[in-house]
mmCIF file of C-alpha atoms and ligand atoms in Angstrom:
data_model
loop_
_atom_site.group_PDB
_atom_site.id
_atom_site.type_symbol
_atom_site.label_atom_id
_atom_site.label_comp_id
_atom_site.label_asym_id
_atom_site.label_seq_id
_atom_site.Cartn_x
_atom_site.Cartn_y
_atom_site.Cartn_z
ATOM 1 C CA MET A 95 99.990 -57.282 -113.029
ATOM 2 C CA ASP A 96 101.364 -58.719 -109.789
ATOM 3 C CA LEU A 97 101.636 -57.885 -106.090
ATOM 4 C CA THR A 98 104.036 -55.036 -106.830
ATOM 5 C CA SER A 99 101.650 -53.439 -109.366
ATOM 6 C CA THR A 100 100.222 -50.144 -108.124
ATOM 7 C CA TYR A 101 97.341 -47.752 -108.344
ATOM 8 C CA THR A 102 98.140 -44.051 -108.182
ATOM 9 C CA LEU A 103 96.458 -41.985 -105.465
ATOM 10 C CA SER A 104 95.210 -38.489 -106.197
ATOM 11 C CA ASN A 105 98.419 -36.998 -104.800
ATOM 12 C CA GLY A 106 100.597 -39.179 -107.084
ATOM 13 C CA VAL A 107 101.626 -41.695 -104.410
ATOM 14 C CA LYS A 108 101.743 -45.290 -105.693
ATOM 15 C CA ILE A 109 99.881 -47.954 -103.706
ATOM 16 C CA PRO A 110 100.262 -51.712 -104.297
ATOM 17 C CA VAL A 111 96.978 -53.134 -105.707
ATOM 18 C CA VAL A 112 96.552 -55.763 -102.982
ATOM 19 C CA GLY A 113 97.076 -55.204 -99.261
ATOM 20 C CA PHE A 114 97.506 -57.825 -96.563
ATOM 21 C CA GLY A 115 94.842 -57.604 -93.826
ATOM 22 C CA THR A 116 95.510 -58.068 -90.119
ATOM 23 C CA TRP A 117 92.195 -57.566 -88.334
ATOM 24 C CA GLN A 118 91.553 -60.291 -85.734
ATOM 25 C CA THR A 119 95.099 -61.513 -86.189
ATOM 26 C CA PRO A 120 96.221 -62.131 -82.581
ATOM 27 C CA ASP A 121 99.057 -59.955 -81.375
ATOM 28 C CA GLY A 122 102.399 -61.715 -80.790
ATOM 29 C CA ASP A 123 103.718 -64.749 -82.653
ATOM 30 C CA ILE A 124 100.713 -65.185 -84.959
ATOM 31 C CA ALA A 125 100.690 -61.574 -86.174
ATOM 32 C CA GLU A 126 104.447 -61.614 -86.542
ATOM 33 C CA SER A 127 104.615 -64.886 -88.455
ATOM 34 C CA SER A 128 101.653 -64.147 -90.715
ATOM 35 C CA VAL A 129 102.914 -60.712 -91.730
ATOM 36 C CA LYS A 130 106.378 -62.220 -92.248
ATOM 37 C CA ALA A 131 104.786 -64.954 -94.411
ATOM 38 C CA ALA A 132 102.955 -62.297 -96.419
ATOM 39 C CA LEU A 133 106.129 -60.316 -97.032
ATOM 40 C CA ASP A 134 107.966 -63.536 -97.999
ATOM 41 C CA ALA A 135 105.128 -64.343 -100.420
ATOM 42 C CA GLY A 136 105.604 -60.960 -102.106
ATOM 43 C CA TYR A 137 102.932 -58.720 -100.552
ATOM 44 C CA ARG A 138 104.275 -55.177 -100.257
ATOM 45 C CA HIS A 139 101.269 -53.552 -98.638
ATOM 46 C CA ILE A 140 100.173 -54.173 -95.034
ATOM 47 C CA ASP A 141 96.918 -52.973 -93.506
ATOM 48 C CA THR A 142 96.758 -52.623 -89.725
ATOM 49 C CA ALA A 143 95.085 -50.343 -87.184
ATOM 50 C CA GLU A 144 95.510 -49.244 -83.596
ATOM 51 C CA MET A 145 92.222 -50.971 -82.836
ATOM 52 C CA TYR A 146 93.631 -54.349 -84.014
ATOM 53 C CA GLY A 147 96.112 -54.245 -81.117
ATOM 54 C CA ASN A 148 98.896 -55.777 -83.191
ATOM 55 C CA GLU A 149 100.944 -52.853 -84.466
ATOM 56 C CA LYS A 150 104.049 -53.800 -82.452
ATOM 57 C CA SER A 151 104.033 -57.333 -83.895
ATOM 58 C CA VAL A 152 103.433 -56.015 -87.401
ATOM 59 C CA GLY A 153 106.386 -53.680 -86.936
ATOM 60 C CA ARG A 154 108.602 -56.525 -85.727
ATOM 61 C CA ALA A 155 107.675 -58.603 -88.775
ATOM 62 C CA ILE A 156 108.476 -55.747 -91.132
ATOM 63 C CA LYS A 157 111.878 -55.333 -89.510
ATOM 64 C CA ALA A 158 112.611 -59.063 -89.500
ATOM 65 C CA SER A 159 111.636 -59.412 -93.178
ATOM 66 C CA GLY A 160 114.533 -57.273 -94.330
ATOM 67 C CA VAL A 161 112.280 -55.774 -97.049
ATOM 68 C CA ASP A 162 113.407 -52.255 -97.987
ATOM 69 C CA ARG A 163 111.101 -49.723 -96.304
ATOM 70 C CA ASN A 164 110.833 -47.768 -99.539
ATOM 71 C CA SER A 165 109.308 -50.730 -101.353
ATOM 72 C CA LEU A 166 106.737 -51.273 -98.601
ATOM 73 C CA PHE A 167 103.357 -49.589 -98.136
ATOM 74 C CA VAL A 168 102.084 -49.514 -94.542
ATOM 75 C CA THR A 169 98.612 -48.329 -93.512
ATOM 76 C CA SER A 170 97.269 -47.749 -90.026
ATOM 77 C CA LYS A 171 94.041 -46.231 -88.720
ATOM 78 C CA LEU A 172 92.950 -43.881 -86.004
ATOM 79 C CA ASN A 173 91.203 -45.461 -83.023
ATOM 80 C CA ASN A 174 87.581 -44.348 -82.491
ATOM 81 C CA ILE A 175 88.378 -42.822 -79.089
ATOM 82 C CA ASN A 176 90.691 -40.255 -80.690
ATOM 83 C CA HIS A 177 88.412 -37.860 -82.585
ATOM 84 C CA THR A 178 89.956 -34.595 -81.346
ATOM 85 C CA TYR A 179 92.861 -32.665 -82.874
ATOM 86 C CA GLU A 180 95.226 -33.412 -79.969
ATOM 87 C CA ARG A 181 94.275 -37.057 -79.548
ATOM 88 C CA ALA A 182 94.505 -37.766 -83.287
ATOM 89 C CA THR A 183 97.941 -36.208 -83.468
ATOM 90 C CA ALA A 184 99.172 -38.147 -80.430
ATOM 91 C CA ALA A 185 97.607 -41.379 -81.728
ATOM 92 C CA LEU A 186 99.547 -41.154 -84.972
ATOM 93 C CA ASP A 187 102.784 -40.703 -83.041
ATOM 94 C CA LYS A 188 101.925 -43.772 -80.942
ATOM 95 C CA SER A 189 101.135 -45.881 -84.047
ATOM 96 C CA LEU A 190 104.481 -44.837 -85.546
ATOM 97 C CA ALA A 191 106.319 -45.697 -82.334
ATOM 98 C CA ASP A 192 104.551 -49.073 -82.004
ATOM 99 C CA LEU A 193 105.252 -49.954 -85.647
ATOM 100 C CA GLY A 194 108.838 -48.729 -85.296
ATOM 101 C CA LEU A 195 108.461 -46.505 -88.359
ATOM 102 C CA ASP A 196 109.269 -42.862 -88.969
ATOM 103 C CA HIS A 197 106.344 -42.387 -91.366
ATOM 104 C CA LEU A 198 103.200 -44.170 -92.504
ATOM 105 C CA ASP A 199 102.250 -44.518 -96.149
ATOM 106 C CA LEU A 200 98.568 -44.125 -95.388
ATOM 107 C CA PHE A 201 96.660 -43.098 -92.280
ATOM 108 C CA LEU A 202 92.895 -43.501 -92.157
ATOM 109 C CA ILE A 203 90.112 -42.276 -89.911
ATOM 110 C CA HIS A 204 88.795 -45.749 -89.007
ATOM 111 C CA TRP A 205 85.103 -44.848 -88.476
ATOM 112 C CA PRO A 206 83.344 -41.499 -89.120
ATOM 113 C CA ASN A 207 80.795 -41.413 -86.332
ATOM 114 C CA PRO A 208 82.032 -43.532 -83.407
ATOM 115 C CA ALA A 209 80.005 -44.188 -80.292
ATOM 116 C CA PRO A 210 82.112 -42.003 -77.929
ATOM 117 C CA TYR A 211 81.307 -38.840 -79.954
ATOM 118 C CA ARG A 212 77.902 -39.676 -81.440
ATOM 119 C CA ASN A 213 75.900 -37.509 -79.080
ATOM 120 C CA ASP A 214 78.503 -34.776 -78.818
ATOM 121 C CA ASN A 215 78.470 -33.044 -82.207
ATOM 122 C CA TRP A 216 80.295 -35.850 -84.041
ATOM 123 C CA GLU A 217 80.472 -33.691 -87.168
ATOM 124 C CA LYS A 218 82.613 -31.050 -85.425
ATOM 125 C CA HIS A 219 84.849 -33.805 -84.023
ATOM 126 C CA LEU A 220 85.207 -35.355 -87.436
ATOM 127 C CA GLN A 221 86.204 -32.057 -89.053
ATOM 128 C CA GLU A 222 88.736 -31.382 -86.281
ATOM 129 C CA THR A 223 90.153 -34.861 -86.647
ATOM 130 C CA TRP A 224 90.513 -34.425 -90.410
ATOM 131 C CA ARG A 225 92.381 -31.172 -89.803
ATOM 132 C CA ALA A 226 94.848 -33.149 -87.658
ATOM 133 C CA MET A 227 95.226 -35.668 -90.501
ATOM 134 C CA GLU A 228 95.853 -32.875 -92.983
ATOM 135 C CA ASP A 229 98.503 -31.335 -90.708
ATOM 136 C CA ALA A 230 100.227 -34.711 -90.239
ATOM 137 C CA TYR A 231 100.275 -35.083 -94.012
ATOM 138 C CA LYS A 232 101.702 -31.581 -94.486
ATOM 139 C CA ALA A 233 104.334 -32.356 -91.832
ATOM 140 C CA GLY A 234 105.439 -35.429 -93.762
ATOM 141 C CA LYS A 235 104.480 -37.991 -91.091
ATOM 142 C CA VAL A 236 102.190 -39.751 -93.594
ATOM 143 C CA ARG A 237 102.442 -39.993 -97.375
ATOM 144 C CA ALA A 238 98.675 -40.139 -97.840
ATOM 145 C CA ILE A 239 95.516 -39.705 -95.759
ATOM 146 C CA GLY A 240 92.067 -41.155 -96.076
ATOM 147 C CA VAL A 241 89.016 -42.509 -94.411
ATOM 148 C CA SER A 242 87.248 -45.780 -93.748
ATOM 149 C CA ASN A 243 83.605 -46.815 -93.392
ATOM 150 C CA PHE A 244 82.495 -43.439 -94.754
ATOM 151 C CA TYR A 245 79.112 -43.138 -96.437
ATOM 152 C CA GLN A 246 78.401 -40.166 -98.686
ATOM 153 C CA HIS A 247 76.988 -38.004 -95.899
ATOM 154 C CA HIS A 248 80.176 -38.477 -93.843
ATOM 155 C CA LEU A 249 82.290 -37.374 -96.814
ATOM 156 C CA GLU A 250 79.995 -34.334 -97.166
ATOM 157 C CA VAL A 251 80.713 -33.362 -93.551
ATOM 158 C CA LEU A 252 84.444 -33.302 -94.374
ATOM 159 C CA GLU A 253 83.845 -31.396 -97.626
ATOM 160 C CA LYS A 254 82.566 -28.404 -95.665
ATOM 161 C CA THR A 255 85.964 -27.723 -94.088
ATOM 162 C CA GLN A 256 88.625 -29.917 -95.742
ATOM 163 C CA THR A 257 91.579 -28.450 -97.610
ATOM 164 C CA ILE A 258 92.591 -31.913 -98.810
ATOM 165 C CA THR A 259 90.167 -34.496 -100.229
ATOM 166 C CA PRO A 260 90.679 -37.975 -98.709
ATOM 167 C CA MET A 261 92.749 -40.109 -101.017
ATOM 168 C CA VAL A 262 91.184 -43.427 -99.968
ATOM 169 C CA ASN A 263 87.908 -44.749 -98.590
ATOM 170 C CA GLN A 264 88.299 -48.264 -97.177
ATOM 171 C CA ILE A 265 84.892 -49.933 -97.013
ATOM 172 C CA HIS A 266 83.213 -53.363 -96.930
ATOM 173 C CA LEU A 267 83.276 -54.475 -100.573
ATOM 174 C CA CYS A 268 82.857 -58.116 -101.439
ATOM 175 C CA PRO A 269 80.604 -60.234 -103.653
ATOM 176 C CA GLY A 270 77.102 -59.564 -102.369
ATOM 177 C CA ASP A 271 77.931 -56.208 -100.741
ATOM 178 C CA HIS A 272 79.049 -53.336 -102.966
ATOM 179 C CA ASP A 273 77.408 -49.939 -102.730
ATOM 180 C CA ASP A 274 77.821 -48.836 -106.348
ATOM 181 C CA GLU A 275 76.464 -45.326 -105.686
ATOM 182 C CA LEU A 276 79.033 -44.753 -102.968
ATOM 183 C CA VAL A 277 81.747 -46.185 -105.191
ATOM 184 C CA ASP A 278 80.766 -43.738 -107.982
ATOM 185 C CA TYR A 279 80.600 -40.821 -105.539
ATOM 186 C CA CYS A 280 84.150 -41.596 -104.362
ATOM 187 C CA ARG A 281 85.511 -42.101 -107.845
ATOM 188 C CA GLU A 282 84.109 -38.762 -109.043
ATOM 189 C CA ARG A 283 86.256 -37.189 -106.336
ATOM 190 C CA GLY A 284 89.393 -39.188 -107.064
ATOM 191 C CA ILE A 285 89.036 -41.296 -103.925
ATOM 192 C CA LEU A 286 90.409 -44.837 -104.313
ATOM 193 C CA LEU A 287 88.230 -47.664 -102.953
ATOM 194 C CA GLU A 288 89.939 -50.198 -100.730
ATOM 195 C CA ALA A 289 87.892 -53.386 -100.370
ATOM 196 C CA TYR A 290 87.957 -54.671 -96.834
ATOM 197 C CA SER A 291 86.644 -58.131 -96.008
ATOM 198 C CA PRO A 292 87.065 -59.308 -99.635
ATOM 199 C CA PHE A 293 85.979 -62.804 -98.415
ATOM 200 C CA GLY A 294 83.175 -61.462 -96.188
ATOM 201 C CA THR A 295 85.393 -62.235 -93.192
ATOM 202 C CA GLY A 296 85.389 -65.908 -94.232
ATOM 203 C CA LYS A 297 81.619 -66.200 -94.909
ATOM 204 C CA ILE A 298 82.049 -66.315 -98.712
ATOM 205 C CA PHE A 299 83.474 -69.781 -99.029
ATOM 206 C CA THR A 300 80.212 -71.767 -99.108
ATOM 207 C CA ASP A 301 78.536 -69.762 -101.887
ATOM 208 C CA PRO A 302 77.507 -72.164 -104.709
ATOM 209 C CA THR A 303 77.770 -69.554 -107.511
ATOM 210 C CA LEU A 304 81.333 -68.738 -106.536
ATOM 211 C CA GLN A 305 82.184 -72.434 -106.223
ATOM 212 C CA LYS A 306 80.884 -73.001 -109.752
ATOM 213 C CA LEU A 307 82.999 -70.117 -111.058
ATOM 214 C CA ALA A 308 86.010 -71.441 -109.177
ATOM 215 C CA ASP A 309 85.568 -74.852 -110.804
ATOM 216 C CA GLU A 310 84.999 -73.248 -114.211
ATOM 217 C CA THR A 311 88.172 -71.167 -114.016
ATOM 218 C CA GLY A 312 90.349 -73.751 -112.303
ATOM 219 C CA HIS A 313 90.929 -71.395 -109.377
ATOM 220 C CA THR A 314 89.744 -71.190 -105.753
ATOM 221 C CA ILE A 315 86.860 -69.110 -104.396
ATOM 222 C CA ALA A 316 89.409 -66.825 -102.691
ATOM 223 C CA GLN A 317 91.185 -66.217 -106.000
ATOM 224 C CA VAL A 318 87.915 -65.610 -107.850
ATOM 225 C CA CYS A 319 86.840 -63.036 -105.223
ATOM 226 C CA LEU A 320 90.180 -61.210 -105.447
ATOM 227 C CA ARG A 321 90.060 -61.291 -109.231
ATOM 228 C CA TRP A 322 86.522 -59.828 -109.217
ATOM 229 C CA SER A 323 87.680 -57.102 -106.822
ATOM 230 C CA LEU A 324 90.697 -56.207 -109.016
ATOM 231 C CA GLN A 325 88.642 -56.184 -112.216
ATOM 232 C CA ARG A 326 86.271 -53.741 -110.493
ATOM 233 C CA LYS A 327 89.372 -51.645 -109.768
ATOM 234 C CA TYR A 328 89.069 -52.007 -106.023
ATOM 235 C CA LEU A 329 92.085 -52.586 -103.834
ATOM 236 C CA PRO A 330 91.339 -55.833 -101.933
ATOM 237 C CA LEU A 331 92.757 -56.490 -98.452
ATOM 238 C CA PRO A 332 92.739 -60.310 -97.926
ATOM 239 C CA LYS A 333 93.555 -61.550 -94.425
ATOM 240 C CA SER A 334 94.850 -64.953 -93.364
ATOM 241 C CA VAL A 335 97.050 -66.344 -90.640
ATOM 242 C CA HIS A 336 97.905 -69.486 -92.634
ATOM 243 C CA ALA A 337 100.987 -69.429 -94.871
ATOM 244 C CA GLU A 338 99.417 -71.698 -97.508
ATOM 245 C CA ARG A 339 96.347 -69.475 -97.809
ATOM 246 C CA ILE A 340 98.493 -66.333 -97.801
ATOM 247 C CA GLU A 341 100.294 -67.840 -100.787
ATOM 248 C CA GLU A 342 97.068 -68.997 -102.453
ATOM 249 C CA ASN A 343 95.733 -65.477 -102.219
ATOM 250 C CA THR A 344 98.639 -64.093 -104.239
ATOM 251 C CA HIS A 345 97.401 -65.928 -107.362
ATOM 252 C CA ALA A 346 94.769 -63.503 -108.584
ATOM 253 C CA PHE A 347 96.756 -62.158 -111.522
ATOM 254 C CA ASP A 348 97.131 -65.101 -113.887
ATOM 255 C CA PHE A 349 93.517 -65.359 -115.132
ATOM 256 C CA GLU A 350 90.628 -63.172 -116.127
ATOM 257 C CA LEU A 351 86.872 -63.369 -115.424
ATOM 258 C CA ASN A 352 84.861 -62.765 -118.568
ATOM 259 C CA ASP A 353 81.883 -60.374 -118.678
ATOM 260 C CA GLU A 354 79.355 -63.115 -118.004
ATOM 261 C CA GLN A 355 81.319 -64.390 -115.006
ATOM 262 C CA MET A 356 81.722 -60.838 -113.641
ATOM 263 C CA LYS A 357 77.971 -60.227 -114.031
ATOM 264 C CA LYS A 358 77.149 -63.421 -112.128
ATOM 265 C CA ILE A 359 79.214 -62.177 -109.184
ATOM 266 C CA ASP A 360 77.855 -58.621 -109.499
ATOM 267 C CA GLY A 361 74.365 -60.118 -109.149
ATOM 268 C CA LEU A 362 74.979 -61.845 -105.804
ATOM 269 C CA VAL A 363 73.111 -60.214 -102.883
ATOM 270 C CA GLY A 364 74.183 -60.383 -99.240
ATOM 271 C CA VAL A 365 75.859 -63.783 -99.625
ATOM 272 C CA ALA A 366 78.533 -62.945 -97.068
ATOM 273 C CA GLY A 367 76.736 -60.337 -94.989
ATOM 274 C CA TYR A 368 77.131 -56.568 -94.889
ATOM 275 C CA GLY A 369 79.504 -54.080 -93.289
ATOM 276 C CA GLY A 370 78.572 -52.453 -90.011
ATOM 277 C CA ASN A 371 76.472 -49.257 -90.189
ATOM 278 C CA PRO A 372 78.913 -46.468 -89.199
ATOM 279 C CA ASP A 373 76.128 -44.461 -87.563
ATOM 280 C CA GLU A 374 75.125 -47.393 -85.379
ATOM 281 C CA VAL A 375 78.233 -49.368 -84.393
ATOM 282 C CA ASN A 376 78.622 -49.542 -80.638
ATOM 283 C CA PHE A 377 82.321 -48.672 -80.508
HETATM 284 N N1 LIG B 643 88.416 -50.524 -91.970
HETATM 285 C C1 LIG B 643 87.677 -51.392 -91.351
HETATM 286 O O1 LIG B 643 86.781 -51.088 -90.553
HETATM 287 C C2 LIG B 643 87.933 -52.855 -91.627
HETATM 288 C C3 LIG B 643 86.985 -53.805 -91.205
HETATM 289 C C4 LIG B 643 87.248 -55.139 -91.520
HETATM 290 C C5 LIG B 643 88.412 -55.474 -92.157
HETATM 291 N N2 LIG B 643 89.355 -54.533 -92.515
HETATM 292 C C6 LIG B 643 90.609 -54.891 -93.187
HETATM 293 O O2 LIG B 643 90.369 -55.838 -94.242
HETATM 294 C C7 LIG B 643 91.070 -57.037 -93.949
HETATM 295 C C8 LIG B 643 90.325 -58.269 -94.459
HETATM 296 O O3 LIG B 643 89.020 -58.357 -93.941
HETATM 297 P P1 LIG B 643 88.591 -59.479 -92.888
HETATM 298 O O4 LIG B 643 89.666 -59.674 -91.897
HETATM 299 O O5 LIG B 643 87.241 -59.095 -92.440
HETATM 300 O O6 LIG B 643 88.419 -60.836 -93.658
HETATM 301 P P2 LIG B 643 88.575 -61.468 -95.129
HETATM 302 O O7 LIG B 643 89.938 -61.196 -95.681
HETATM 303 O O8 LIG B 643 87.371 -61.149 -95.884
HETATM 304 O O9 LIG B 643 88.504 -63.010 -94.713
HETATM 305 C C9 LIG B 643 89.402 -63.540 -93.780
HETATM 306 C C10 LIG B 643 88.885 -64.918 -93.408
HETATM 307 O O10 LIG B 643 88.980 -65.810 -94.528
HETATM 308 C C11 LIG B 643 89.867 -66.882 -94.230
HETATM 309 N N3 LIG B 643 90.679 -67.120 -95.426
HETATM 310 C C12 LIG B 643 91.609 -66.298 -95.958
HETATM 311 N N4 LIG B 643 92.095 -66.821 -97.100
HETATM 312 C C13 LIG B 643 91.465 -67.998 -97.295
HETATM 313 C C14 LIG B 643 91.547 -68.995 -98.289
HETATM 314 N N5 LIG B 643 92.359 -68.841 -99.314
HETATM 315 N N6 LIG B 643 90.760 -70.094 -98.150
HETATM 316 C C15 LIG B 643 89.925 -70.218 -97.113
HETATM 317 N N7 LIG B 643 89.807 -69.316 -96.130
HETATM 318 C C16 LIG B 643 90.567 -68.205 -96.212
HETATM 319 C C17 LIG B 643 90.677 -66.434 -93.045
HETATM 320 O O11 LIG B 643 91.033 -67.528 -92.252
HETATM 321 P P3 LIG B 643 92.514 -67.698 -91.616
HETATM 322 O O12 LIG B 643 92.995 -66.353 -91.175
HETATM 323 O O13 LIG B 643 92.270 -68.646 -90.501
HETATM 324 O O14 LIG B 643 93.329 -68.282 -92.703
HETATM 325 C C18 LIG B 643 89.692 -65.555 -92.301
HETATM 326 O O15 LIG B 643 88.776 -66.339 -91.535
HETATM 327 C C19 LIG B 643 91.203 -56.993 -92.425
HETATM 328 O O16 LIG B 643 92.119 -57.925 -91.952
HETATM 329 C C20 LIG B 643 91.566 -55.555 -92.210
HETATM 330 O O17 LIG B 643 92.917 -55.318 -92.535
HETATM 331 C C21 LIG B 643 89.105 -53.235 -92.268
#
């Protein structure tokens, strides 16, 4: 297994098993140079979003890298203000234009129940938005469609009207925060779990259990977290703006955590915080 290894989505599309994260990566030189460093280091899967405000820089880095578009997997996400059919359709076109691409590999609804629609029949808005995603998929603008930050009850809202089951659910999954019931629910429906914040947005690095396991395996905490994520068959999305860390985070394939080590990590609780509650976030 390496950075070019893939999982297969429910529609047969192959997706590289690790994606490079870009949330909180400042637009401009930093986004451009870190994405370029990731592509140079061998990542072939980039995760961005309209809300991150860096799609133009990500697009410039992709172009500058010279990496063949067909060997790259690019994901973006729908901004929370766009939960209508027309706005979702237009937002995808804007993401494509900003990235300088003619198609996305994966487009996600970023949050199911965002603040602008919460008191205005958010379920109806969500179903309408999903219909726009399905139509974009059928039109060939995106190779796969999915969701993010969805709990079971949000997936059930889609199930009432969907003609296509989401192929991905991208959620907060890291040591100390993994909702196994939700993971099972998704897997029963063929929905791949992408693990965002695999390092708890940087809060994981002082955990003593992980440090012990890092010492034991001769690897770093970052590598142990990524290895745990891969062995649980998640698709981790590590983010860094530093070339040496970007490179360090590619080395999650040359060792294995044994059952006892996996169980130790499985048993951690809240060590790097929890993901935001999608029914309560204020955006
Ligand atoms: N769908 C969603 O709602 C959602 C939400 C959150 C995240 N995501 C996605 O998931 C990606 C990753 O999540 P995240 O950005 O929350 O953070 P993360 O990947 O869990 O952690 C990133 C933090 O860890 C540091 N770091 C990275 N590698 C390191 C290493 N080897 N040693 C020490 N420190 C290291 C980074 O610092 P430096 O950058 O300074 O190196 C940064 O502070 C995002 O970028 C985004 O693409 C999606």
